[in-house]
Coordinates of C-alpha atoms in Angstrom, one line a residue:
Chain A
M1 CA -0.2 48.8 -9.2
A2 CA 2.7 50.4 -7.5
R3 CA 4.9 49.3 -10.3
E4 CA 2.8 51.0 -12.9
S5 CA 2.9 54.2 -11.1
R6 CA 6.6 54.1 -10.8
P7 CA 8.7 55.6 -13.6
L8 CA 10.3 52.9 -15.6
D9 CA 13.7 54.3 -16.3
A10 CA 15.5 54.6 -13.0
T11 CA 14.4 57.9 -11.6
P12 CA 15.9 59.5 -8.5
R13 CA 12.6 59.0 -6.7
A14 CA 12.7 55.3 -7.1
A15 CA 16.3 55.1 -6.2
T16 CA 16.1 57.2 -3.1
A17 CA 12.8 55.9 -1.8
E18 CA 13.3 52.2 -2.3
P19 CA 16.6 51.4 -4.0
I20 CA 16.6 47.7 -3.1
S21 CA 13.0 47.0 -3.9
N22 CA 13.4 48.7 -7.2
F23 CA 16.5 46.8 -8.1
R24 CA 14.9 43.6 -7.1
R25 CA 11.8 44.2 -9.0
S26 CA 13.8 44.6 -12.2
L27 CA 15.5 41.3 -11.3
I28 CA 12.4 39.4 -10.6
Q29 CA 10.3 40.7 -13.5
T30 CA 8.4 37.9 -15.2
P31 CA 7.9 37.8 -18.9
G32 CA 4.2 38.4 -18.6
S33 CA 4.7 41.6 -16.6
Q34 CA 7.3 42.8 -19.0
R35 CA 4.9 42.4 -21.8
R36 CA 2.6 44.6 -20.0
L37 CA 5.2 47.3 -19.9
Q38 CA 5.0 47.9 -23.6
G39 CA 8.3 46.2 -24.5
L40 CA 10.4 48.4 -22.3
S41 CA 12.4 47.2 -19.4
A42 CA 13.5 49.2 -16.4
S43 CA 16.5 50.5 -18.3
G44 CA 14.4 51.4 -21.3
R45 CA 15.9 48.7 -23.4
K46 CA 13.8 46.7 -25.7
I47 CA 12.8 43.4 -24.2
A48 CA 12.4 40.0 -25.7
P49 CA 9.7 39.7 -28.3
P50 CA 6.8 37.5 -27.3
T51 CA 7.9 35.0 -30.0
A52 CA 11.3 34.6 -28.3
T53 CA 12.2 31.2 -27.0
P54 CA 12.4 30.8 -23.3
H55 CA 16.2 30.8 -23.4
A56 CA 16.2 34.0 -25.4
R57 CA 13.8 35.5 -22.9
A58 CA 16.0 34.5 -20.1
A59 CA 19.0 36.0 -21.8
F60 CA 17.2 39.2 -22.3
R61 CA 16.2 39.2 -18.7
T62 CA 19.7 38.8 -17.5
I63 CA 20.9 41.5 -19.8
D64 CA 18.2 43.8 -18.6
S65 CA 19.1 43.1 -15.0
R66 CA 22.7 43.9 -15.7
R67 CA 21.9 47.1 -17.5
A68 CA 19.6 48.1 -14.7
A69 CA 22.3 47.4 -12.2
I70 CA 24.8 49.4 -14.3
F71 CA 22.6 52.4 -15.0
T72 CA 20.9 52.9 -11.8
P73 CA 22.5 55.9 -10.2
H74 CA 22.7 54.7 -6.7
R75 CA 24.8 51.7 -7.0
A76 CA 27.3 53.0 -4.6
R77 CA 24.8 53.4 -1.9
R78 CA 23.6 49.9 -2.4
K79 CA 27.0 48.6 -1.9
S80 CA 26.6 49.3 1.8
V81 CA 23.7 46.9 1.8
R82 CA 25.5 44.4 -0.4
E83 CA 25.9 41.8 2.3
A84 CA 22.2 41.7 2.8
R85 CA 21.6 41.5 -0.9
D86 CA 24.1 38.8 -1.6
S87 CA 22.6 36.2 0.6
P88 CA 20.0 34.1 -1.2
R89 CA 17.8 34.3 1.9
D90 CA 17.5 38.0 1.2
L91 CA 16.5 37.4 -2.3
L92 CA 13.9 34.9 -1.2
L93 CA 12.6 37.3 1.4
G94 CA 12.3 40.0 -1.2
L95 CA 10.5 37.6 -3.5
G96 CA 8.2 36.7 -0.7
K97 CA 7.5 40.2 0.0
V98 CA 6.7 41.0 -3.6
L99 CA 4.5 37.9 -4.0
A100 CA 2.9 38.6 -0.7
K101 CA 1.7 41.9 -2.0
K102 CA 0.2 40.4 -5.1
T103 CA -1.3 37.3 -3.6
E104 CA -3.8 38.4 -1.2
P105 CA -5.4 35.0 -0.4
I106 CA -2.3 34.1 1.6
V107 CA -2.8 37.1 3.8
T108 CA -6.4 36.4 4.2
S109 CA -5.7 32.8 5.1
S110 CA -3.2 33.8 7.7
S111 CA -5.6 36.3 9.2
S112 CA -8.7 34.4 8.3
P113 CA -12.0 36.1 9.3
G114 CA -13.4 32.9 10.7
D115 CA -10.7 32.1 13.2
T116 CA -8.5 34.9 14.2
P117 CA -10.9 37.8 14.5
N118 CA -13.2 35.8 16.6
N119 CA -10.4 34.5 18.8
N120 CA -8.9 38.0 19.0
R121 CA -12.2 39.3 19.9
S122 CA -13.0 36.7 22.5
D123 CA -9.5 36.8 24.0
D124 CA -8.9 40.5 23.8
D125 CA -12.3 41.5 25.0
D126 CA -11.2 40.6 28.5
S127 CA -7.6 42.0 28.5
H128 CA -7.0 44.5 25.8
E129 CA -10.0 46.6 25.1
T130 CA -8.0 49.5 23.7
T131 CA -6.6 47.5 20.9
L132 CA -9.8 45.7 20.3
G133 CA -11.8 48.7 19.7
P134 CA -10.4 49.5 16.2
L135 CA -10.2 45.8 15.4
H136 CA -13.8 45.2 16.2
M137 CA -15.0 48.0 14.1
S138 CA -12.8 47.1 11.1
Y139 CA -13.8 43.5 11.3
D140 CA -17.5 44.4 11.1
D141 CA -16.9 46.6 8.2
D142 CA -14.7 44.2 6.3
D143 CA -16.7 41.2 6.8
E144 CA -19.1 42.3 4.1
A145 CA -16.8 44.7 2.3
D146 CA -13.8 44.0 0.0
L147 CA -11.2 41.5 1.1
P148 CA -8.0 43.5 0.8
K149 CA -8.8 45.6 3.7
R150 CA -8.8 42.8 6.2
P151 CA -5.1 42.4 6.7
R152 CA -4.9 46.0 7.7
L153 CA -7.4 45.4 10.4
S154 CA -5.8 42.3 11.9
L155 CA -2.5 43.9 12.8
P156 CA -1.0 47.3 12.6
I157 CA 2.1 45.8 11.1
D158 CA 0.2 44.5 8.2
R159 CA -1.1 47.9 7.6
E160 CA 2.4 49.3 7.6
D161 CA 3.4 46.7 5.1
E162 CA 0.7 47.4 2.7
S163 CA 0.9 51.2 2.9
G164 CA 4.7 51.3 2.7
S165 CA 5.2 48.1 0.7
D166 CA 7.9 49.7 -1.4
D167 CA 10.1 51.1 1.4
L168 CA 10.9 47.8 2.9
V169 CA 14.6 48.5 3.1
P170 CA 15.1 49.2 6.8
H171 CA 12.6 46.5 7.6
R172 CA 14.4 43.9 5.7
S173 CA 17.7 44.7 7.1
V174 CA 16.2 44.5 10.6
L175 CA 14.7 41.2 9.6
L176 CA 18.1 39.9 8.4
E177 CA 19.8 40.9 11.6
N178 CA 17.2 39.5 13.9
E179 CA 15.4 36.6 12.5
D180 CA 18.0 35.2 10.1
N181 CA 20.7 35.3 12.7
Y182 CA 18.4 33.5 15.0
T183 CA 17.8 30.7 12.6
M184 CA 21.5 30.6 11.6
Q185 CA 22.6 30.5 15.2
S186 CA 20.0 28.0 16.0
V187 CA 21.7 24.6 15.9
E188 CA 24.6 23.9 13.7
M189 CA 26.9 26.8 13.0
P190 CA 28.7 27.0 16.3
R191 CA 29.2 23.3 16.5
R192 CA 30.8 23.2 13.1
A193 CA 33.0 26.0 14.0
Y194 CA 34.3 24.1 17.0
S195 CA 34.7 20.8 15.3
E196 CA 36.5 22.2 12.3
G197 CA 38.7 24.4 14.4
P198 CA 42.5 23.7 14.5
G199 CA 44.1 21.9 17.4
G200 CA 44.0 18.4 18.9
R201 CA 40.8 16.6 19.2
L202 CA 41.0 16.0 22.9
S203 CA 41.7 19.6 23.7
M204 CA 38.9 20.6 21.4
N205 CA 36.7 18.2 23.1
S206 CA 37.3 19.7 26.5
T207 CA 36.8 23.2 25.3
R208 CA 33.8 22.2 23.3
M209 CA 32.1 20.6 26.2
S210 CA 32.6 23.6 28.4
D211 CA 31.5 25.9 25.8
F212 CA 28.5 23.9 25.0
F213 CA 27.3 23.7 28.6
N214 CA 27.7 27.5 28.9
T215 CA 26.4 28.9 25.7
N216 CA 24.0 26.5 24.2
D217 CA 21.8 25.7 27.1
M218 CA 18.9 26.5 24.9
L219 CA 19.7 23.6 22.6
H220 CA 18.5 20.1 22.9
S221 CA 19.9 17.7 25.4
E222 CA 20.9 15.4 22.5
D223 CA 23.7 17.7 21.7
F224 CA 25.2 17.3 25.2
G225 CA 24.9 13.6 25.0
R226 CA 26.5 13.6 21.6
E227 CA 29.3 15.8 22.4
S228 CA 30.2 14.5 25.8
G229 CA 29.3 10.9 25.8
M230 CA 29.8 9.7 22.3
F231 CA 33.1 11.1 21.1
P232 CA 35.4 9.5 23.6
P233 CA 34.1 6.0 23.0
I234 CA 34.4 6.6 19.3
N235 CA 38.0 7.5 19.8
V236 CA 38.6 4.4 21.8
M237 CA 37.1 2.2 19.2
E238 CA 39.2 3.8 16.5
E239 CA 42.3 3.1 18.5
E240 CA 41.4 -0.5 19.0
G241 CA 40.7 -0.8 15.3
T242 CA 44.1 0.6 14.4
F243 CA 45.7 -1.9 16.8
T244 CA 44.1 -4.8 15.2
M245 CA 45.1 -3.6 11.8
A246 CA 48.7 -3.2 12.9
D247 CA 48.5 -6.7 14.2
I248 CA 47.3 -8.0 10.9
L249 CA 50.0 -6.2 9.0
S250 CA 52.9 -7.0 11.2
P251 CA 53.7 -10.7 11.1
E252 CA 56.1 -10.7 14.1
R253 CA 53.5 -9.9 16.6
L254 CA 51.2 -12.5 15.3
E255 CA 53.8 -15.1 15.4
S256 CA 54.8 -14.3 18.9
D257 CA 51.3 -13.9 20.3
T258 CA 49.0 -16.7 19.8
G259 CA 46.6 -15.1 22.2
R260 CA 46.1 -12.4 19.7
R261 CA 44.2 -14.8 17.5
D262 CA 41.1 -14.7 19.6
T263 CA 40.0 -11.9 17.4
G264 CA 38.2 -14.4 15.2
R265 CA 38.5 -17.0 12.6
E266 CA 38.5 -14.7 9.6
S267 CA 41.3 -12.7 11.0
D268 CA 43.2 -15.9 11.7
F269 CA 42.8 -16.8 8.1
G270 CA 43.9 -13.4 7.0
I271 CA 46.8 -13.5 9.3
H272 CA 48.3 -16.7 7.9
V273 CA 48.6 -15.6 4.4
P274 CA 50.8 -12.5 4.9
V275 CA 53.0 -14.4 7.2
D276 CA 53.8 -16.9 4.5
L277 CA 54.2 -14.3 1.9
D278 CA 56.6 -12.4 4.0
D279 CA 58.6 -15.4 4.7
Q280 CA 58.8 -16.3 1.0
T281 CA 59.8 -12.8 0.0
S282 CA 62.4 -12.4 2.7
F283 CA 63.8 -15.8 2.6
V284 CA 63.9 -17.5 -0.7
I285 CA 65.6 -20.5 0.9
A286 CA 62.8 -21.4 3.2
P287 CA 60.7 -23.6 0.9
E288 CA 63.7 -25.4 -0.3
V289 CA 64.8 -26.1 3.2
Q290 CA 61.4 -27.6 4.0
S291 CA 61.1 -29.6 0.9
S292 CA 64.5 -31.2 0.9
P293 CA 64.5 -33.2 4.2
V294 CA 61.5 -35.1 3.0
R295 CA 63.6 -36.8 0.4
Q296 CA 66.6 -37.4 2.5
P297 CA 65.5 -40.6 4.1
D298 CA 65.2 -42.1 0.7
D299 CA 68.7 -41.1 -0.2
L300 CA 70.1 -42.4 3.0
D301 CA 68.2 -45.7 2.7
E302 CA 69.1 -46.3 -0.9
P303 CA 72.4 -48.1 -1.2
V304 CA 72.9 -46.8 -4.8
Y305 CA 73.6 -43.3 -3.7
N306 CA 75.9 -44.0 -1.0
D307 CA 78.5 -41.9 -2.6
F308 CA 76.3 -38.9 -2.5
A309 CA 74.8 -39.8 0.8
L310 CA 78.3 -39.6 2.1
M311 CA 78.4 -36.0 1.0
E312 CA 75.5 -35.3 3.1
D313 CA 76.8 -37.4 5.9
Q314 CA 79.8 -35.2 5.9
R315 CA 77.7 -32.7 7.7
S316 CA 77.0 -34.9 10.6
D317 CA 80.5 -36.3 10.4
S318 CA 81.9 -32.9 10.3
D319 CA 79.7 -31.9 13.2
D320 CA 81.4 -34.6 15.2
G321 CA 84.7 -33.8 13.8
A322 CA 84.3 -30.1 13.9
M323 CA 86.8 -29.9 16.7
D324 CA 89.3 -31.9 14.7
H325 CA 89.0 -30.4 11.3
G326 CA 88.2 -26.9 12.2
L327 CA 85.5 -24.6 10.8
D328 CA 86.7 -24.7 7.2
D329 CA 84.5 -27.6 6.4
F330 CA 81.5 -25.8 7.7
G331 CA 82.2 -23.0 5.3
D332 CA 81.7 -25.3 2.4
I333 CA 78.9 -27.2 3.8
G334 CA 77.3 -24.1 5.0
E335 CA 75.9 -23.6 1.6
L336 CA 73.8 -26.7 1.8
P337 CA 70.2 -25.8 2.3
D338 CA 69.5 -29.0 4.2
M339 CA 71.7 -28.1 7.1
E340 CA 69.3 -25.9 9.0
D341 CA 66.7 -28.6 9.4
E342 CA 69.2 -31.2 10.3
D343 CA 70.9 -29.1 12.8
P344 CA 68.5 -29.8 15.7
D345 CA 68.6 -33.5 15.2
N346 CA 72.4 -33.6 14.9
A347 CA 72.8 -31.3 17.8
A348 CA 70.4 -33.5 19.9
N349 CA 72.3 -36.6 18.8
E350 CA 75.5 -35.1 19.7
T351 CA 74.4 -33.9 23.0
T352 CA 73.0 -37.3 23.8
T353 CA 76.0 -39.3 22.5
H354 CA 78.7 -36.9 23.6
V355 CA 77.4 -36.0 27.0
D356 CA 80.8 -36.6 28.4
I357 CA 82.3 -33.9 26.3
G358 CA 80.1 -31.4 28.1
N359 CA 81.4 -27.9 27.4
R360 CA 82.4 -28.8 23.9
T361 CA 78.9 -29.9 22.9
E362 CA 77.5 -26.6 24.1
T363 CA 80.0 -24.6 22.1
E364 CA 79.3 -26.8 19.2
V365 CA 75.6 -26.1 19.4
L366 CA 76.3 -22.4 19.6
T367 CA 78.5 -22.5 16.6
H368 CA 75.8 -24.4 14.9
A369 CA 73.3 -21.7 15.5
Q370 CA 75.8 -19.0 14.4
R371 CA 76.7 -21.0 11.4
A372 CA 73.1 -21.5 10.5
E373 CA 72.5 -17.8 10.6
L374 CA 75.6 -17.1 8.6
R375 CA 74.6 -19.7 6.1
A376 CA 71.2 -18.2 5.7
A377 CA 72.6 -14.7 5.2
A378 CA 75.2 -15.9 2.8
A379 CA 72.7 -17.9 0.9
A380 CA 70.5 -14.9 0.7
R381 CA 73.3 -12.7 -0.4
K382 CA 75.1 -14.7 -3.1
K383 CA 73.9 -17.0 -5.7
R384 CA 73.8 -20.2 -3.9
I385 CA 74.9 -23.6 -5.1
N386 CA 72.0 -25.9 -5.1
I387 CA 72.3 -29.6 -4.3
S388 CA 69.8 -32.0 -5.6
K389 CA 68.3 -34.8 -3.6
H390 CA 71.0 -37.0 -5.0
G391 CA 73.6 -34.8 -3.6
I392 CA 74.7 -33.4 -6.9
Q393 CA 75.5 -29.8 -7.1
Y394 CA 73.9 -28.0 -9.9
P395 CA 73.8 -24.4 -11.1
S396 CA 70.5 -22.6 -11.2
L397 CA 69.3 -21.3 -14.5
P398 CA 70.6 -17.9 -15.2
P399 CA 68.0 -15.3 -14.2
A400 CA 68.5 -13.3 -17.4
V401 CA 67.3 -16.3 -19.5
V402 CA 64.3 -16.9 -17.3
K403 CA 63.5 -13.2 -17.3
R404 CA 63.7 -12.9 -21.0
L405 CA 61.4 -15.9 -21.4
A406 CA 58.9 -14.7 -18.9
Q407 CA 58.9 -11.2 -20.5
N408 CA 58.3 -12.7 -23.9
F409 CA 55.5 -14.8 -22.7
A410 CA 54.0 -12.0 -20.7
K411 CA 53.9 -9.9 -23.8
T412 CA 52.3 -12.6 -25.8
S413 CA 49.8 -13.3 -23.0
G414 CA 48.6 -9.8 -23.1
A415 CA 50.2 -8.4 -20.0
K416 CA 52.9 -5.8 -20.1
G417 CA 56.4 -7.2 -20.4
K418 CA 57.3 -5.6 -17.1
I419 CA 57.9 -8.1 -14.3
T420 CA 58.7 -7.0 -10.8
P421 CA 61.8 -8.4 -9.1
D422 CA 59.5 -10.1 -6.5
A423 CA 57.6 -11.8 -9.3
M424 CA 61.0 -12.7 -10.9
N425 CA 62.0 -14.3 -7.6
A426 CA 58.8 -16.3 -7.6
I427 CA 59.3 -17.3 -11.2
M428 CA 62.8 -18.5 -10.5
Q429 CA 61.5 -20.5 -7.5
A430 CA 58.8 -22.0 -9.7
S431 CA 61.3 -22.9 -12.4
E432 CA 63.6 -24.6 -9.8
W433 CA 60.7 -26.6 -8.6
F434 CA 59.8 -27.4 -12.1
F435 CA 63.2 -28.8 -12.9
E436 CA 63.2 -30.7 -9.7
Q437 CA 59.9 -32.3 -10.7
L438 CA 61.0 -32.8 -14.2
G439 CA 64.2 -34.5 -13.2
E440 CA 62.3 -36.9 -11.0
D441 CA 59.8 -37.7 -13.6
L442 CA 62.4 -38.2 -16.3
E443 CA 64.4 -40.4 -14.0
A444 CA 61.3 -42.5 -13.4
Y445 CA 60.6 -42.8 -17.1
S446 CA 64.1 -43.7 -18.1
K447 CA 64.5 -46.2 -15.2
H448 CA 61.2 -47.7 -16.2
A449 CA 62.5 -48.2 -19.7
G450 CA 65.5 -49.9 -18.3
R451 CA 67.9 -47.1 -19.3
N452 CA 70.2 -45.0 -17.3
T453 CA 70.1 -42.2 -19.8
I454 CA 67.3 -39.7 -20.3
N455 CA 66.2 -39.9 -23.9
E456 CA 64.2 -37.6 -26.0
S457 CA 61.4 -40.2 -25.9
D458 CA 61.3 -39.8 -22.2
V459 CA 60.9 -36.1 -22.5
I460 CA 58.2 -36.6 -25.1
T461 CA 56.4 -39.1 -22.8
L462 CA 56.6 -36.5 -20.1
M463 CA 55.3 -33.8 -22.4
R464 CA 52.5 -35.9 -23.7
R465 CA 50.5 -35.3 -20.7
Y466 CA 50.6 -31.6 -21.1
V467 CA 50.3 -31.9 -24.8
C468 CA 47.1 -34.0 -24.3
F469 CA 45.9 -31.3 -22.0
L470 CA 46.7 -28.8 -24.7
L471 CA 44.7 -30.9 -27.2
S472 CA 41.7 -31.0 -25.0
Y473 CA 42.0 -27.3 -24.6
N474 CA 42.3 -26.7 -28.2
L475 CA 39.4 -29.0 -29.0
R476 CA 37.0 -26.4 -27.9
F477 CA 38.3 -24.0 -30.4
S478 CA 39.6 -25.9 -33.4
S479 CA 38.1 -29.3 -33.4
R480 CA 36.3 -28.6 -36.5
Q481 CA 39.3 -27.4 -38.3
R482 CA 41.4 -30.5 -37.6
Q483 CA 44.3 -28.4 -36.7
V484 CA 44.8 -30.2 -33.5
N485 CA 47.3 -32.8 -34.7
S486 CA 49.6 -30.5 -36.4
L487 CA 49.4 -27.8 -33.8
T488 CA 50.1 -29.8 -30.7
T489 CA 52.6 -32.5 -31.5
P490 CA 55.8 -31.9 -29.6
F491 CA 57.5 -31.2 -32.8
A492 CA 55.1 -28.6 -33.8
L493 CA 55.5 -27.0 -30.4
A494 CA 59.2 -27.1 -30.8
S495 CA 59.0 -25.5 -34.2
R496 CA 56.9 -22.8 -32.8
H497 CA 58.9 -22.1 -29.7
L498 CA 62.5 -23.0 -30.4
P499 CA 65.0 -21.1 -32.6
R500 CA 66.1 -22.7 -35.8
E501 CA 69.5 -23.9 -34.6
L502 CA 67.8 -25.9 -31.7
L503 CA 65.3 -27.2 -34.1
Q504 CA 68.0 -28.4 -36.3
D505 CA 69.4 -30.3 -33.4
L506 CA 66.0 -31.9 -33.0
R507 CA 65.7 -32.8 -36.6
M508 CA 69.2 -34.0 -37.0
P509 CA 69.0 -37.2 -34.9
P510 CA 68.6 -40.4 -36.8
P511 CA 65.2 -41.5 -37.9
V512 CA 64.6 -43.7 -34.9
L513 CA 64.0 -40.8 -32.8
S514 CA 61.7 -39.2 -35.4
K515 CA 59.7 -42.4 -35.5
K516 CA 59.4 -42.2 -31.8
R517 CA 58.2 -38.6 -32.1
R518 CA 55.8 -39.6 -34.7
K519 CA 54.6 -42.3 -32.4
A520 CA 54.0 -39.8 -29.8
G521 CA 52.0 -37.7 -32.2
E522 CA 50.0 -40.7 -33.2
G523 CA 49.5 -41.7 -29.7
A524 CA 48.1 -38.3 -29.1
V525 CA 45.6 -38.5 -31.9
P526 CA 43.4 -41.2 -30.6
A527 CA 43.3 -39.5 -27.3
T528 CA 42.0 -36.4 -29.0
A529 CA 39.4 -38.5 -30.8
E530 CA 38.2 -39.8 -27.5
E531 CA 38.1 -36.4 -26.0
D532 CA 36.4 -35.1 -29.1
E533 CA 33.6 -37.5 -28.5
S534 CA 33.5 -36.8 -24.9
V535 CA 33.4 -33.1 -25.5
T536 CA 31.0 -33.2 -28.3
Chain B
M1 CA 67.3 -13.0 -29.0
P2 CA 68.9 -13.3 -32.4
G3 CA 72.5 -12.7 -31.3
Q4 CA 72.4 -14.5 -28.1
K5 CA 71.6 -18.1 -27.5
L6 CA 68.2 -19.0 -26.2
Y7 CA 69.5 -20.8 -23.1
P8 CA 72.7 -22.3 -21.8
R9 CA 72.3 -25.9 -22.8
A10 CA 75.0 -27.1 -20.5
T11 CA 73.3 -25.6 -17.5
V12 CA 70.0 -27.2 -18.3
K13 CA 71.8 -30.5 -18.8
K14 CA 73.5 -30.2 -15.5
I15 CA 70.3 -29.3 -13.7
V16 CA 68.5 -32.3 -15.1
K17 CA 71.4 -34.5 -14.4
A18 CA 71.6 -33.4 -10.9
H19 CA 67.9 -33.9 -10.3
S20 CA 67.5 -37.2 -12.0
N21 CA 70.9 -38.7 -11.3
C22 CA 70.8 -39.9 -14.9
S23 CA 72.8 -38.9 -17.9
V24 CA 71.0 -36.9 -20.4
S25 CA 71.2 -37.9 -24.1
K26 CA 72.6 -35.6 -26.6
N27 CA 69.6 -33.6 -27.7
A28 CA 67.1 -34.4 -25.0
D29 CA 67.9 -31.1 -23.3
V30 CA 66.3 -29.3 -26.2
M31 CA 63.1 -31.1 -25.6
I32 CA 63.5 -30.5 -21.9
F33 CA 63.9 -26.9 -22.5
L34 CA 60.9 -26.9 -24.8
D35 CA 59.0 -28.4 -21.9
Y36 CA 60.3 -25.7 -19.7
M37 CA 59.3 -23.1 -22.1
L38 CA 55.8 -24.5 -22.2
F39 CA 55.8 -24.4 -18.5
M40 CA 56.9 -20.8 -18.4
Q41 CA 54.3 -19.9 -20.9
N42 CA 51.6 -21.5 -18.9
L43 CA 52.9 -20.0 -15.7
V44 CA 53.1 -16.5 -17.0
K45 CA 49.8 -16.7 -18.7
E46 CA 48.0 -17.9 -15.6
A47 CA 49.9 -15.4 -13.5
S48 CA 48.8 -12.6 -15.8
I49 CA 45.3 -13.8 -15.6
E50 CA 45.5 -14.0 -11.9
A51 CA 47.0 -10.5 -11.7
K52 CA 44.2 -9.2 -13.8
K53 CA 41.7 -10.9 -11.6
G54 CA 43.3 -9.4 -8.6
G55 CA 43.3 -6.0 -10.1
E56 CA 47.1 -5.7 -10.2
R57 CA 48.8 -3.9 -13.0
G58 CA 51.6 -6.3 -13.9
I59 CA 52.6 -9.8 -13.0
T60 CA 53.4 -9.8 -9.3
A61 CA 55.0 -12.2 -6.9
R62 CA 51.6 -12.9 -5.4
S63 CA 50.0 -14.0 -8.6
V64 CA 53.0 -16.1 -9.6
K65 CA 53.0 -17.9 -6.3
K66 CA 49.3 -18.5 -6.5
V67 CA 49.6 -20.1 -9.9
T68 CA 52.9 -22.0 -9.4
A69 CA 51.4 -25.1 -7.8
D70 CA 48.8 -25.4 -10.4
S71 CA 51.0 -25.2 -13.4
L72 CA 53.5 -27.5 -11.7
A73 CA 50.8 -30.0 -11.3
K74 CA 49.9 -29.6 -14.9
F75 CA 53.4 -30.5 -16.0
K76 CA 53.8 -33.5 -13.7
G77 CA 54.5 -36.7 -15.6

């Protein structure tokens, strides 16, 4: 009703009397109310037609609000109140005010005739008779009369609101300053400010505690507990956690302290892995050193390899004769990977046997330790010369070849061709192990055949196991197509993998070998048939 | 690959000789290297699978180490 009486295009009266309320009303206008206004908005612009889509209506509304904001003359004055306007709380408050005027049942419910007037009357009859007088009268009148008058009667404030519903500006600002600040101050704002403030945690803790005890006495006791009691323990816990993490990450400490392992089984398990990994990455020799002494007893026992065993015995001999021959021998033998493990035994033997020498043995042991270190360092530094279990020196496969192979296979297997140096080291290690194993197996095959030479047939016999594995693997995919035989014979594999000149070498040998190869292929076929049956 | 040789035959021969303490016949090293290539293929394939399983980008030392024992066992005679 007030809106209808108000001029639509922003008049000075509306601006001066209630600038904010006017502005807000133009903002909050609902489509229905706009239609009532004969298609003219506050700025006199044509509003959305009733057939417009909701989006179009919304667009019109926003445009209208913008125009109203632009064309209303007292924008500058409103800027002074802009803070209040900007907060969404203010908008909500304004909305509430506007709605409160329209929706009267709310007002009536708040000051319902059944409860509050009676209570007021009963309570106030004793104490405040002066205020009760008008209340009592108005209540009697309104009980049977129209409803909208009741709010007036309940409180004088309500009456002011209704009468001066449009000039709410001062009232709202007051509200903002008082009530809103109260709610905003209530619990969280100051705490956040302290916690997010710069500076160390401990210092902030101390200041925070003092501040809290002084300022926020009104707050709950939980806050005190949280601030004072909980935070230091949390810090302690975090520190402990970091310590354990550091322990897990650093292998030295774990190795040194066995008492550390009382942290639990899982941590124990987790601990062991990185230690091994670190060892392998840092010392490539380590596994070799461990693997080789296992075989040495065989070598020493076997009379066939006495020549080579002598080479190894040189170590112990030279240990004895270190004084005689000087340290030059050690330089050569230093490259033997087996030395480190043998050192303690030899040293012990020496100390037991040559107790009479006394000082000499001690110096010897010392030199042993130093030499072992030097050896390890040298081996890590330069490309070391490997010695097989038979005591034969052999070169390692050039890393470039291995890398090229690995990259090619990595590309074909789907991964990127890039291989990290660490992975390259691991692959080199694996290939060394492979050749070791292959040599032993081939030796066993050739010896079994009564030969002293490794033939191609031996290699094929060795490969047949893997080829059979390949067959069983391929069966799942191509058993129906019968490609198995041609695909997985060693010769087919060779023709797939090897360059032509090497293939020629394979084909060139006399037919005896090819027969053998064919035999191998035929031998593989029945196996595939059996597996075919087993699979299918 | 085309210009350079695939692998040093003499080196492979020496390696096998040293490990087996046997002489290696004339062209057996080709088959040996073929076996080695199969091994490398298997190793790299398994390592890449392992790396993918572990969420790594390329083939890493960890994946290779994890797979080495397995593929060695596959190629045992």
